[in-house]
PDB file of C-alpha atoms in Angstrom:
ATOM      1  CA  MET A   1      69.370-123.441 132.601  1.00  0.00           C
ATOM      2  CA  GLN A   2      69.699-125.705 135.617  1.00  0.00           C
ATOM      3  CA  THR A   3      73.481-125.389 135.652  1.00  0.00           C
ATOM      4  CA  SER A   4      73.181-121.626 135.163  1.00  0.00           C
ATOM      5  CA  GLY A   5      71.510-121.267 138.553  1.00  0.00           C
ATOM      6  CA  ALA A   6      67.847-121.255 137.570  1.00  0.00           C
ATOM      7  CA  ASP A   7      67.190-124.310 139.780  1.00  0.00           C
ATOM      8  CA  ILE A   8      64.224-125.286 137.636  1.00  0.00           C
ATOM      9  CA  ALA A   9      64.532-128.909 138.789  1.00  0.00           C
ATOM     10  CA  GLY A  10      63.790-127.800 142.342  1.00  0.00           C
ATOM     11  CA  ILE A  11      60.546-126.012 141.454  1.00  0.00           C
ATOM     12  CA  PRO A  12      59.031-128.085 138.627  1.00  0.00           C
ATOM     13  CA  LEU A  13      55.499-126.722 139.084  1.00  0.00           C
ATOM     14  CA  ARG A  14      56.528-123.060 138.961  1.00  0.00           C
ATOM     15  CA  LEU A  15      59.444-122.868 136.566  1.00  0.00           C
ATOM     16  CA  THR A  16      58.112-120.819 133.655  1.00  0.00           C
ATOM     17  CA  GLN A  17      59.201-117.471 135.113  1.00  0.00           C
ATOM     18  CA  SER A  18      62.772-118.740 135.476  1.00  0.00           C
ATOM     19  CA  VAL A  19      62.703-120.265 131.993  1.00  0.00           C
ATOM     20  CA  HIS A  20      61.511-116.970 130.532  1.00  0.00           C
ATOM     21  CA  LEU A  21      64.093-114.940 132.470  1.00  0.00           C
ATOM     22  CA  PHE A  22      67.055-117.140 131.599  1.00  0.00           C
ATOM     23  CA  GLY A  23      65.873-117.406 128.017  1.00  0.00           C
ATOM     24  CA  GLN A  24      66.491-113.663 127.655  1.00  0.00           C
ATOM     25  CA  LEU A  25      70.089-113.882 128.837  1.00  0.00           C
ATOM     26  CA  PRO A  26      73.065-114.373 126.518  1.00  0.00           C
ATOM     27  CA  SER A  27      74.670-117.775 126.902  1.00  0.00           C
ATOM     28  CA  THR A  28      78.039-119.215 125.995  1.00  0.00           C
ATOM     29  CA  PHE A  29      76.433-122.649 125.775  1.00  0.00           C
ATOM     30  CA  ASN A  30      74.485-124.069 122.873  1.00  0.00           C
ATOM     31  CA  ASP A  31      71.321-124.616 124.901  1.00  0.00           C
ATOM     32  CA  ALA A  32      68.779-123.612 122.276  1.00  0.00           C
ATOM     33  CA  PRO A  33      66.003-126.190 121.816  1.00  0.00           C
ATOM     34  CA  SER A  34      66.524-128.534 118.880  1.00  0.00           C
ATOM     35  CA  ASP A  35      62.861-128.237 117.888  1.00  0.00           C
ATOM     36  CA  GLU A  36      61.464-124.761 118.531  1.00  0.00           C
ATOM     37  CA  ALA A  37      57.854-125.776 117.842  1.00  0.00           C
ATOM     38  CA  GLU A  38      58.063-128.689 120.263  1.00  0.00           C
ATOM     39  CA  TRP A  39      59.693-126.442 122.860  1.00  0.00           C
ATOM     40  CA  GLN A  40      56.911-123.856 122.588  1.00  0.00           C
ATOM     41  CA  THR A  41      54.259-126.571 122.877  1.00  0.00           C
ATOM     42  CA  TRP A  42      55.934-127.843 126.029  1.00  0.00           C
ATOM     43  CA  LEU A  43      56.150-124.330 127.470  1.00  0.00           C
ATOM     44  CA  GLN A  44      52.440-123.771 126.876  1.00  0.00           C
ATOM     45  CA  ALA A  45      51.586-127.031 128.625  1.00  0.00           C
ATOM     46  CA  ALA A  46      53.923-126.204 131.523  1.00  0.00           C
ATOM     47  CA  GLY A  47      52.349-122.762 131.763  1.00  0.00           C
ATOM     48  CA  ALA A  48      48.849-124.223 132.027  1.00  0.00           C
ATOM     49  CA  VAL A  49      49.950-126.628 134.763  1.00  0.00           C
ATOM     50  CA  GLU A  50      51.683-123.807 136.620  1.00  0.00           C
ATOM     51  CA  ALA A  51      48.615-121.561 136.380  1.00  0.00           C
ATOM     52  CA  ALA A  52      46.471-124.333 137.866  1.00  0.00           C
ATOM     53  CA  HIS A  53      49.060-124.961 140.563  1.00  0.00           C
ATOM     54  CA  ARG A  54      49.258-121.301 141.560  1.00  0.00           C
ATOM     55  CA  SER A  55      45.459-121.081 141.635  1.00  0.00           C
ATOM     56  CA  THR A  56      45.359-124.095 143.929  1.00  0.00           C
ATOM     57  CA  ILE A  57      47.966-122.540 146.216  1.00  0.00           C
ATOM     58  CA  ALA A  58      45.955-119.310 146.329  1.00  0.00           C
ATOM     59  CA  TRP A  59      42.838-121.282 147.265  1.00  0.00           C
ATOM     60  CA  LEU A  60      44.710-123.143 150.006  1.00  0.00           C
ATOM     61  CA  ARG A  61      45.972-119.838 151.387  1.00  0.00           C
ATOM     62  CA  SER A  62      42.399-118.574 151.466  1.00  0.00           C
ATOM     63  CA  ARG A  63      41.766-121.192 154.171  1.00  0.00           C
ATOM     64  CA  MET A  64      44.274-119.533 156.510  1.00  0.00           C
ATOM     65  CA  PRO A  65      42.881-118.135 159.772  1.00  0.00           C
ATOM     66  CA  SER A  66      41.571-114.535 159.410  1.00  0.00           C
ATOM     67  CA  TYR A  67      42.012-114.564 155.631  1.00  0.00           C
ATOM     68  CA  PRO A  68      41.946-112.147 153.836  1.00  0.00           C
ATOM     69  CA  GLN A  69      42.562-109.789 156.783  1.00  0.00           C
ATOM     70  CA  LEU A  70      46.211-110.679 157.304  1.00  0.00           C
ATOM     71  CA  PRO A  71      48.217-107.637 158.488  1.00  0.00           C
ATOM     72  CA  ALA A  72      51.535-109.379 157.837  1.00  0.00           C
ATOM     73  CA  PRO A  73      54.441-107.142 156.750  1.00  0.00           C
ATOM     74  CA  GLN A  74      55.487-109.945 154.396  1.00  0.00           C
ATOM     75  CA  LEU A  75      52.454-109.133 152.222  1.00  0.00           C
ATOM     76  CA  THR A  76      53.430-105.501 151.674  1.00  0.00           C
ATOM     77  CA  PRO A  77      53.742-104.631 147.966  1.00  0.00           C
ATOM     78  CA  GLY A  78      57.323-105.060 146.798  1.00  0.00           C
ATOM     79  CA  THR A  79      58.414-107.900 149.070  1.00  0.00           C
ATOM     80  CA  ALA A  80      59.652-111.236 147.757  1.00  0.00           C
ATOM     81  CA  LEU A  81      56.167-112.634 148.459  1.00  0.00           C
ATOM     82  CA  THR A  82      54.304-110.044 146.382  1.00  0.00           C
ATOM     83  CA  THR A  83      56.678-108.892 143.647  1.00  0.00           C
ATOM     84  CA  THR A  84      55.904-109.554 139.996  1.00  0.00           C
ATOM     85  CA  GLU A  85      59.639-109.739 139.305  1.00  0.00           C
ATOM     86  CA  TYR A  86      61.958-112.699 139.803  1.00  0.00           C
ATOM     87  CA  THR A  87      61.819-114.285 143.263  1.00  0.00           C
ATOM     88  CA  TYR A  88      62.615-117.628 144.845  1.00  0.00           C
ATOM     89  CA  ARG A  89      59.391-117.486 146.841  1.00  0.00           C
ATOM     90  CA  LEU A  90      55.945-118.700 145.840  1.00  0.00           C
ATOM     91  CA  VAL A  91      54.308-115.297 145.495  1.00  0.00           C
ATOM     92  CA  TRP A  92      50.883-114.108 146.525  1.00  0.00           C
ATOM     93  CA  GLN A  93      49.613-112.977 143.137  1.00  0.00           C
ATOM     94  CA  PRO A  94      48.248-109.442 142.587  1.00  0.00           C
ATOM     95  CA  GLY A  95      44.584-109.266 143.555  1.00  0.00           C
ATOM     96  CA  GLU A  96      44.630-112.725 145.091  1.00  0.00           C
ATOM     97  CA  ARG A  97      43.123-111.714 148.434  1.00  0.00           C
ATOM     98  CA  ALA A  98      40.389-109.690 146.724  1.00  0.00           C
ATOM     99  CA  ALA A  99      39.244-112.571 144.514  1.00  0.00           C
ATOM    100  CA  GLY A 100      36.859-114.073 147.065  1.00  0.00           C
ATOM    101  CA  LEU A 101      38.600-117.450 147.059  1.00  0.00           C
ATOM    102  CA  GLN A 102      37.563-118.022 150.676  1.00  0.00           C
ATOM    103  CA  ARG A 103      33.969-118.269 149.416  1.00  0.00           C
ATOM    104  CA  GLN A 104      34.793-120.941 146.824  1.00  0.00           C
ATOM    105  CA  ASP A 105      34.391-124.561 147.848  1.00  0.00           C
ATOM    106  CA  VAL A 106      37.121-125.855 145.521  1.00  0.00           C
ATOM    107  CA  PRO A 107      40.056-124.382 143.555  1.00  0.00           C
ATOM    108  CA  PRO A 108      38.998-123.082 140.113  1.00  0.00           C
ATOM    109  CA  VAL A 109      41.404-125.273 138.133  1.00  0.00           C
ATOM    110  CA  GLY A 110      39.309-127.831 136.254  1.00  0.00           C
ATOM    111  CA  ARG A 111      39.022-125.734 133.112  1.00  0.00           C
ATOM    112  CA  LEU A 112      42.712-124.797 133.161  1.00  0.00           C
ATOM    113  CA  LEU A 113      43.657-128.477 133.176  1.00  0.00           C
ATOM    114  CA  GLN A 114      40.866-129.519 130.782  1.00  0.00           C
ATOM    115  CA  ALA A 115      39.809-132.040 133.409  1.00  0.00           C
ATOM    116  CA  THR A 116      36.971-134.486 132.892  1.00  0.00           C
ATOM    117  CA  PRO A 117      34.136-134.419 135.465  1.00  0.00           C
ATOM    118  CA  ALA A 118      35.662-137.412 137.241  1.00  0.00           C
ATOM    119  CA  GLN A 119      39.110-135.806 137.278  1.00  0.00           C
ATOM    120  CA  ALA A 120      37.663-132.511 138.523  1.00  0.00           C
ATOM    121  CA  CYS A 121      35.964-134.379 141.364  1.00  0.00           C
ATOM    122  CA  THR A 122      39.241-136.037 142.339  1.00  0.00           C
ATOM    123  CA  LEU A 123      41.055-132.692 142.240  1.00  0.00           C
ATOM    124  CA  ALA A 124      38.411-131.122 144.473  1.00  0.00           C
ATOM    125  CA  GLU A 125      38.499-133.949 147.008  1.00  0.00           C
ATOM    126  CA  SER A 126      42.298-133.832 147.178  1.00  0.00           C
ATOM    127  CA  ALA A 127      42.341-130.059 147.650  1.00  0.00           C
ATOM    128  CA  ARG A 128      39.762-130.194 150.435  1.00  0.00           C
ATOM    129  CA  ALA A 129      41.677-132.971 152.201  1.00  0.00           C
ATOM    130  CA  LEU A 130      44.917-130.998 152.015  1.00  0.00           C
ATOM    131  CA  ALA A 131      43.231-127.837 153.287  1.00  0.00           C
ATOM    132  CA  ALA A 132      41.806-129.787 156.228  1.00  0.00           C
ATOM    133  CA  ALA A 133      45.282-131.088 157.066  1.00  0.00           C
ATOM    134  CA  PHE A 134      46.713-127.565 156.998  1.00  0.00           C
ATOM    135  CA  GLN A 135      43.933-126.288 159.251  1.00  0.00           C
ATOM    136  CA  THR A 136      44.811-128.826 161.948  1.00  0.00           C
ATOM    137  CA  SER A 137      48.565-128.182 161.699  1.00  0.00           C
ATOM    138  CA  GLU A 138      50.483-126.586 164.546  1.00  0.00           C
ATOM    139  CA  GLU A 139      51.616-123.765 162.248  1.00  0.00           C
ATOM    140  CA  TRP A 140      48.103-122.702 161.308  1.00  0.00           C
ATOM    141  CA  GLN A 141      46.827-123.017 164.857  1.00  0.00           C
ATOM    142  CA  GLN A 142      49.662-120.762 166.010  1.00  0.00           C
ATOM    143  CA  LEU A 143      48.733-118.245 163.333  1.00  0.00           C
ATOM    144  CA  GLU A 144      45.137-118.218 164.555  1.00  0.00           C
ATOM    145  CA  ALA A 145      46.230-117.788 168.168  1.00  0.00           C
ATOM    146  CA  THR A 146      48.687-114.966 167.468  1.00  0.00           C
ATOM    147  CA  ARG A 147      46.157-113.165 165.248  1.00  0.00           C
ATOM    148  CA  ALA A 148      43.658-113.202 168.125  1.00  0.00           C
ATOM    149  CA  GLN A 149      46.290-111.743 170.470  1.00  0.00           C
ATOM    150  CA  LEU A 150      46.948-108.643 168.358  1.00  0.00           C
ATOM    151  CA  ASP A 151      45.984-105.593 170.395  1.00  0.00           C
ATOM    152  CA  GLU A 152      45.812-102.016 169.148  1.00  0.00           C
ATOM    153  CA  GLU A 153      49.486-101.389 169.890  1.00  0.00           C
ATOM    154  CA  ALA A 154      50.527-104.464 167.915  1.00  0.00           C
ATOM    155  CA  LEU A 155      48.293-103.554 164.974  1.00  0.00           C
ATOM    156  CA  ILE A 156      49.834-100.080 164.901  1.00  0.00           C
ATOM    157  CA  ALA A 157      53.343-101.577 164.924  1.00  0.00           C
ATOM    158  CA  LEU A 158      52.466-103.875 162.027  1.00  0.00           C
ATOM    159  CA  ARG A 159      50.878-101.021 160.093  1.00  0.00           C
ATOM    160  CA  GLN A 160      53.945 -98.835 160.598  1.00  0.00           C
ATOM    161  CA  ALA A 161      56.234-101.652 159.461  1.00  0.00           C
ATOM    162  CA  ARG A 162      54.164-102.072 156.302  1.00  0.00           C
ATOM    163  CA  GLY A 163      54.351 -98.341 155.691  1.00  0.00           C
ATOM    164  CA  ARG A 164      58.133 -98.299 155.953  1.00  0.00           C
ATOM    165  CA  LEU A 165      58.383-101.334 153.706  1.00  0.00           C
ATOM    166  CA  LYS A 166      56.173 -99.718 151.096  1.00  0.00           C
ATOM    167  CA  GLU A 167      58.578 -96.784 150.926  1.00  0.00           C
ATOM    168  CA  ARG A 168      61.789 -98.813 151.031  1.00  0.00           C
ATOM    169  CA  LEU A 169      60.547-101.298 148.422  1.00  0.00           C
ATOM    170  CA  ALA A 170      58.985 -98.809 146.040  1.00  0.00           C
ATOM    171  CA  PRO A 171      60.122 -99.396 142.433  1.00  0.00           C
ATOM    172  CA  GLU A 172      62.299 -96.283 142.429  1.00  0.00           C
ATOM    173  CA  ALA A 173      63.978 -97.315 145.691  1.00  0.00           C
ATOM    174  CA  ILE A 174      64.830-100.764 144.341  1.00  0.00           C
ATOM    175  CA  ASP A 175      66.036 -99.260 141.057  1.00  0.00           C
ATOM    176  CA  ALA A 176      68.326 -96.957 143.022  1.00  0.00           C
ATOM    177  CA  HIS A 177      69.835 -99.958 144.798  1.00  0.00           C
ATOM    178  CA  GLU A 178      70.130-102.188 141.718  1.00  0.00           C
ATOM    179  CA  PRO A 179      68.609-101.211 138.363  1.00  0.00           C
ATOM    180  CA  LYS A 180      69.074-104.476 136.445  1.00  0.00           C
ATOM    181  CA  LEU A 181      70.309-107.620 138.174  1.00  0.00           C
ATOM    182  CA  ALA A 182      67.333-109.806 139.120  1.00  0.00           C
ATOM    183  CA  LEU A 183      69.035-111.766 141.901  1.00  0.00           C
ATOM    184  CA  ALA A 184      70.453-108.637 143.525  1.00  0.00           C
ATOM    185  CA  ARG A 185      67.005-107.035 143.468  1.00  0.00           C
ATOM    186  CA  HIS A 186      65.504-110.154 145.037  1.00  0.00           C
ATOM    187  CA  ASN A 187      68.154-110.240 147.760  1.00  0.00           C
ATOM    188  CA  TYR A 188      67.560-106.559 148.490  1.00  0.00           C
ATOM    189  CA  ARG A 189      63.844-107.207 149.007  1.00  0.00           C
ATOM    190  CA  CYS A 190      64.656-110.007 151.442  1.00  0.00           C
ATOM    191  CA  THR A 191      67.197-107.917 153.350  1.00  0.00           C
ATOM    192  CA  VAL A 192      64.852-104.949 153.737  1.00  0.00           C
ATOM    193  CA  LEU A 193      62.028-107.178 154.949  1.00  0.00           C
ATOM    194  CA  ALA A 194      64.299-108.906 157.465  1.00  0.00           C
ATOM    195  CA  GLU A 195      65.415-105.523 158.818  1.00  0.00           C
ATOM    196  CA  GLU A 196      61.838-104.366 159.326  1.00  0.00           C
ATOM    197  CA  LEU A 197      60.761-107.633 160.935  1.00  0.00           C
ATOM    198  CA  GLU A 198      63.623-107.218 163.421  1.00  0.00           C
ATOM    199  CA  THR A 199      61.986-104.021 164.694  1.00  0.00           C
ATOM    200  CA  LEU A 200      58.835-105.855 165.822  1.00  0.00           C
ATOM    201  CA  THR A 201      58.334-106.991 169.394  1.00  0.00           C
ATOM    202  CA  GLY A 202      55.685-108.748 171.461  1.00  0.00           C
ATOM    203  CA  PRO A 203      52.415-109.835 169.805  1.00  0.00           C
ATOM    204  CA  ALA A 204      53.323-108.127 166.519  1.00  0.00           C
ATOM    205  CA  GLN A 205      56.530-110.141 166.256  1.00  0.00           C
ATOM    206  CA  HIS A 206      54.757-113.351 167.251  1.00  0.00           C
ATOM    207  CA  PHE A 207      52.134-112.834 164.559  1.00  0.00           C
ATOM    208  CA  ALA A 208      54.696-112.077 161.836  1.00  0.00           C
ATOM    209  CA  ASP A 209      56.698-115.166 162.796  1.00  0.00           C
ATOM    210  CA  ALA A 210      53.573-117.334 162.841  1.00  0.00           C
ATOM    211  CA  PHE A 211      52.498-116.049 159.439  1.00  0.00           C
ATOM    212  CA  HIS A 212      55.904-116.929 158.003  1.00  0.00           C
ATOM    213  CA  ARG A 213      55.738-120.479 159.351  1.00  0.00           C
ATOM    214  CA  ALA A 214      52.153-121.018 158.168  1.00  0.00           C
ATOM    215  CA  ASP A 215      52.910-119.689 154.696  1.00  0.00           C
ATOM    216  CA  MET A 216      56.134-121.698 154.409  1.00  0.00           C
ATOM    217  CA  LEU A 217      54.222-124.846 155.332  1.00  0.00           C
ATOM    218  CA  ILE A 218      52.043-124.374 152.251  1.00  0.00           C
ATOM    219  CA  GLU A 219      55.001-123.567 150.013  1.00  0.00           C
ATOM    220  CA  THR A 220      57.039-126.532 151.227  1.00  0.00           C
ATOM    221  CA  ALA A 221      54.314-129.179 151.382  1.00  0.00           C
ATOM    222  CA  ALA A 222      51.937-128.166 148.591  1.00  0.00           C
ATOM    223  CA  SER A 223      54.508-126.910 146.082  1.00  0.00           C
ATOM    224  CA  ASP A 224      58.084-128.032 146.767  1.00  0.00           C
ATOM    225  CA  VAL A 225      57.393-131.556 148.023  1.00  0.00           C
ATOM    226  CA  PHE A 226      54.270-132.142 145.946  1.00  0.00           C
ATOM    227  CA  GLY A 227      56.074-130.929 142.831  1.00  0.00           C
ATOM    228  CA  GLN A 228      58.877-133.423 143.337  1.00  0.00           C
ATOM    229  CA  LEU A 229      56.478-136.311 143.908  1.00  0.00           C
ATOM    230  CA  ALA A 230      54.259-135.366 140.968  1.00  0.00           C
ATOM    231  CA  ILE A 231      57.049-134.842 138.441  1.00  0.00           C
ATOM    232  CA  TYR A 232      59.917-137.081 139.577  1.00  0.00           C
ATOM    233  CA  GLY A 233      58.267-139.738 141.712  1.00  0.00           C
ATOM    234  CA  LEU A 234      59.417-141.314 144.964  1.00  0.00           C
ATOM    235  CA  PRO A 235      62.292-140.032 147.137  1.00  0.00           C
ATOM    236  CA  ILE A 236      65.802-141.239 146.353  1.00  0.00           C
ATOM    237  CA  GLN A 237      67.438-143.685 148.762  1.00  0.00           C
ATOM    238  CA  LEU A 238      70.959-142.411 149.452  1.00  0.00           C
ATOM    239  CA  GLY A 239      71.963-145.289 151.702  1.00  0.00           C
ATOM    240  CA  LYS A 240      74.683-144.678 154.248  1.00  0.00           C
ATOM    241  CA  VAL A 241      75.990-141.177 154.865  1.00  0.00           C
ATOM    242  CA  THR A 242      78.649-139.888 157.258  1.00  0.00           C
ATOM    243  CA  ASN A 243      79.454-136.802 159.331  1.00  0.00           C
ATOM    244  CA  ILE A 244      75.839-135.936 160.106  1.00  0.00           C
ATOM    245  CA  ASP A 245      75.363-132.553 161.771  1.00  0.00           C
ATOM    246  CA  LEU A 246      71.880-131.582 162.945  1.00  0.00           C
ATOM    247  CA  GLU A 247      70.842-127.944 163.264  1.00  0.00           C
ATOM    248  CA  PRO A 248      68.535-126.977 166.121  1.00  0.00           C
ATOM    249  CA  GLY A 249      65.365-125.025 165.497  1.00  0.00           C
ATOM    250  CA  THR A 250      62.350-125.348 163.228  1.00  0.00           C
ATOM    251  CA  PRO A 251      62.456-126.579 160.552  1.00  0.00           C
ATOM    252  CA  ARG A 252      65.278-128.954 161.425  1.00  0.00           C
ATOM    253  CA  ARG A 253      68.116-129.272 158.954  1.00  0.00           C
ATOM    254  CA  ALA A 254      70.778-131.911 158.518  1.00  0.00           C
ATOM    255  CA  HIS A 255      74.234-131.638 156.966  1.00  0.00           C
ATOM    256  CA  PHE A 256      75.879-134.852 155.802  1.00  0.00           C
ATOM    257  CA  THR A 257      78.409-136.432 153.461  1.00  0.00           C
ATOM    258  CA  PRO A 258      77.245-139.138 151.023  1.00  0.00           C
ATOM    259  CA  GLU A 259      79.421-142.228 150.692  1.00  0.00           C
ATOM    260  CA  ASN A 260      79.462-141.976 146.912  1.00  0.00           C
ATOM    261  CA  ASP A 261      79.689-138.918 144.700  1.00  0.00           C
ATOM    262  CA  LEU A 262      76.120-138.375 143.541  1.00  0.00           C
ATOM    263  CA  TRP A 263      74.893-135.746 141.122  1.00  0.00           C
ATOM    264  CA  LEU A 264      71.694-134.531 142.753  1.00  0.00           C
ATOM    265  CA  GLU A 265      69.789-131.280 142.449  1.00  0.00           C
ATOM    266  CA  THR A 266      68.512-129.001 145.172  1.00  0.00           C
ATOM    267  CA  GLY A 267      64.822-129.610 145.711  1.00  0.00           C
ATOM    268  CA  GLU A 268      65.043-133.393 145.382  1.00  0.00           C
ATOM    269  CA  LEU A 269      63.580-135.671 148.041  1.00  0.00           C
ATOM    270  CA  VAL A 270      65.986-138.141 149.644  1.00  0.00           C
ATOM    271  CA  GLN A 271      66.048-140.722 152.406  1.00  0.00           C
ATOM    272  CA  ILE A 272      69.195-141.796 154.205  1.00  0.00           C
ATOM    273  CA  ASP A 273      69.914-144.966 156.125  1.00  0.00           C
ATOM    274  CA  ASP A 274      70.695-143.588 159.562  1.00  0.00           C
ATOM    275  CA  PRO A 275      68.600-143.446 162.758  1.00  0.00           C
ATOM    276  CA  LEU A 276      69.661-139.830 163.353  1.00  0.00           C
ATOM    277  CA  VAL A 277      67.609-138.763 160.338  1.00  0.00           C
ATOM    278  CA  ASP A 278      64.654-141.103 160.157  1.00  0.00           C
ATOM    279  CA  ASP A 279      62.429-138.968 157.924  1.00  0.00           C
ATOM    280  CA  THR A 280      62.444-137.997 154.282  1.00  0.00           C
ATOM    281  CA  CYS A 281      64.522-134.887 153.551  1.00  0.00           C
ATOM    282  CA  LEU A 282      64.248-132.068 151.035  1.00  0.00           C
ATOM    283  CA  LEU A 283      67.670-131.123 149.656  1.00  0.00           C
ATOM    284  CA  THR A 284      68.260-127.399 150.073  1.00  0.00           C
ATOM    285  CA  GLY A 285      71.965-127.058 149.319  1.00  0.00           C
ATOM    286  CA  MET A 286      75.145-128.898 148.467  1.00  0.00           C
ATOM    287  CA  THR A 287      78.841-128.449 147.909  1.00  0.00           C
ATOM    288  CA  ILE A 288      80.283-130.789 145.286  1.00  0.00           C
ATOM    289  CA  ASN A 289      84.059-131.226 145.223  1.00  0.00           C
ATOM    290  CA  PHE A 290      86.026-133.107 142.586  1.00  0.00           C
ATOM    291  CA  GLY A 291      89.580-134.350 142.450  1.00  0.00           C
ATOM    292  CA  PHE A 292      92.058-136.114 144.687  1.00  0.00           C
ATOM    293  CA  GLY A 293      92.693-134.460 148.038  1.00  0.00           C
ATOM    294  CA  GLN A 294      89.555-132.331 147.936  1.00  0.00           C
ATOM    295  CA  GLU A 295      87.166-132.043 150.859  1.00  0.00           C
ATOM    296  CA  PRO A 296      84.271-134.524 150.558  1.00  0.00           C
ATOM    297  CA  SER A 297      80.998-133.331 149.112  1.00  0.00           C
ATOM    298  CA  ARG A 298      78.457-132.045 151.632  1.00  0.00           C
ATOM    299  CA  MET A 299      74.693-131.850 151.421  1.00  0.00           C
ATOM    300  CA  THR A 300      72.159-129.836 153.389  1.00  0.00           C
ATOM    301  CA  ALA A 301      68.545-130.928 153.703  1.00  0.00           C
ATOM    302  CA  GLN A 302      65.380-129.924 155.501  1.00  0.00           C
ATOM    303  CA  ILE A 303      63.958-132.802 157.532  1.00  0.00           C
ATOM    304  CA  LEU A 304      60.255-133.409 156.857  1.00  0.00           C
ATOM    305  CA  PRO A 305      58.880-134.729 160.165  1.00  0.00           C
ATOM    306  CA  GLY A 306      56.577-137.719 160.113  1.00  0.00           C
ATOM    307  CA  THR A 307      57.333-138.730 156.528  1.00  0.00           C
ATOM    308  CA  ARG A 308      59.488-141.831 156.922  1.00  0.00           C
ATOM    309  CA  SER A 309      56.641-144.277 156.352  1.00  0.00           C
ATOM    310  CA  LEU A 310      54.815-142.271 153.678  1.00  0.00           C
ATOM    311  CA  TRP A 311      56.862-143.236 150.634  1.00  0.00           C
ATOM    312  CA  LYS A 312      59.008-146.189 149.647  1.00  0.00           C
ATOM    313  CA  PRO A 313      62.170-144.642 148.200  1.00  0.00           C
ATOM    314  CA  SER A 314      63.732-145.572 144.898  1.00  0.00           C
ATOM    315  CA  PRO A 315      67.450-146.512 144.848  1.00  0.00           C
ATOM    316  CA  SER A 316      69.956-143.874 143.778  1.00  0.00           C
ATOM    317  CA  GLY A 317      71.427-144.432 140.374  1.00  0.00           C
TER     318      GLY A 317
END
């Protein structure tokens, strides 16, 4: 499934949807599990972990400024953040904002994980510490500031954008664009949302941008990075790399060429031995070339600021 494009290695705590989707597709490879009973047992365990993870993410989101009153166009039904179909994004689940999570002191995950009282206490303390860190982050503070600056004109603009999105992303509209292919439907949702966000100006635009950054901080830190650390362990030490190109903007991204041909997966955490990129990086893309005379392999990674001293990397193998 990984080589088929499911990228399950990059999202280890939320892979069951991809596993289910790709399991329904015909394959030319003999990738059926050797022991069906063992495979189903593993899937059930993975599903329980994912359910607890998504509940924790929902609880963390409930700590966002002005939650649940978030007039963000990104939360319109049918977007990549709210769809019940295939999506790369970590979705806001149906009914999540109406569940009263903001009134709960800890995420409701102990029973899902069959945690002992001591384990449940540790889970609660960790969740509260992470929520506190998010609340002091620049991204969340910007969200709070831009939400306070929304005047009546900006609220109307956001409401109109959500109305247009609701029409353009209605099930029949998406079916008319692409009736079957999951990735094409996902890309259409993203394109339509981007077009509507481009129409916003002033405080409405600032709020939508701030919401995106605040939400992506949760997805990156609490799901992508945490998932890698929890499942695979410490970042991989790549050693020397060459031809480093740094993209401007936030988040910062680096493009580089490893000295040796390494078989890595998108989503993995890496550290490189170069002062230009002093922090741990999250691999987001790569081009692997084989054969004599081919262009060298290139990797793209998101730089995670302030993380250089957090983890001691393991050597690449």
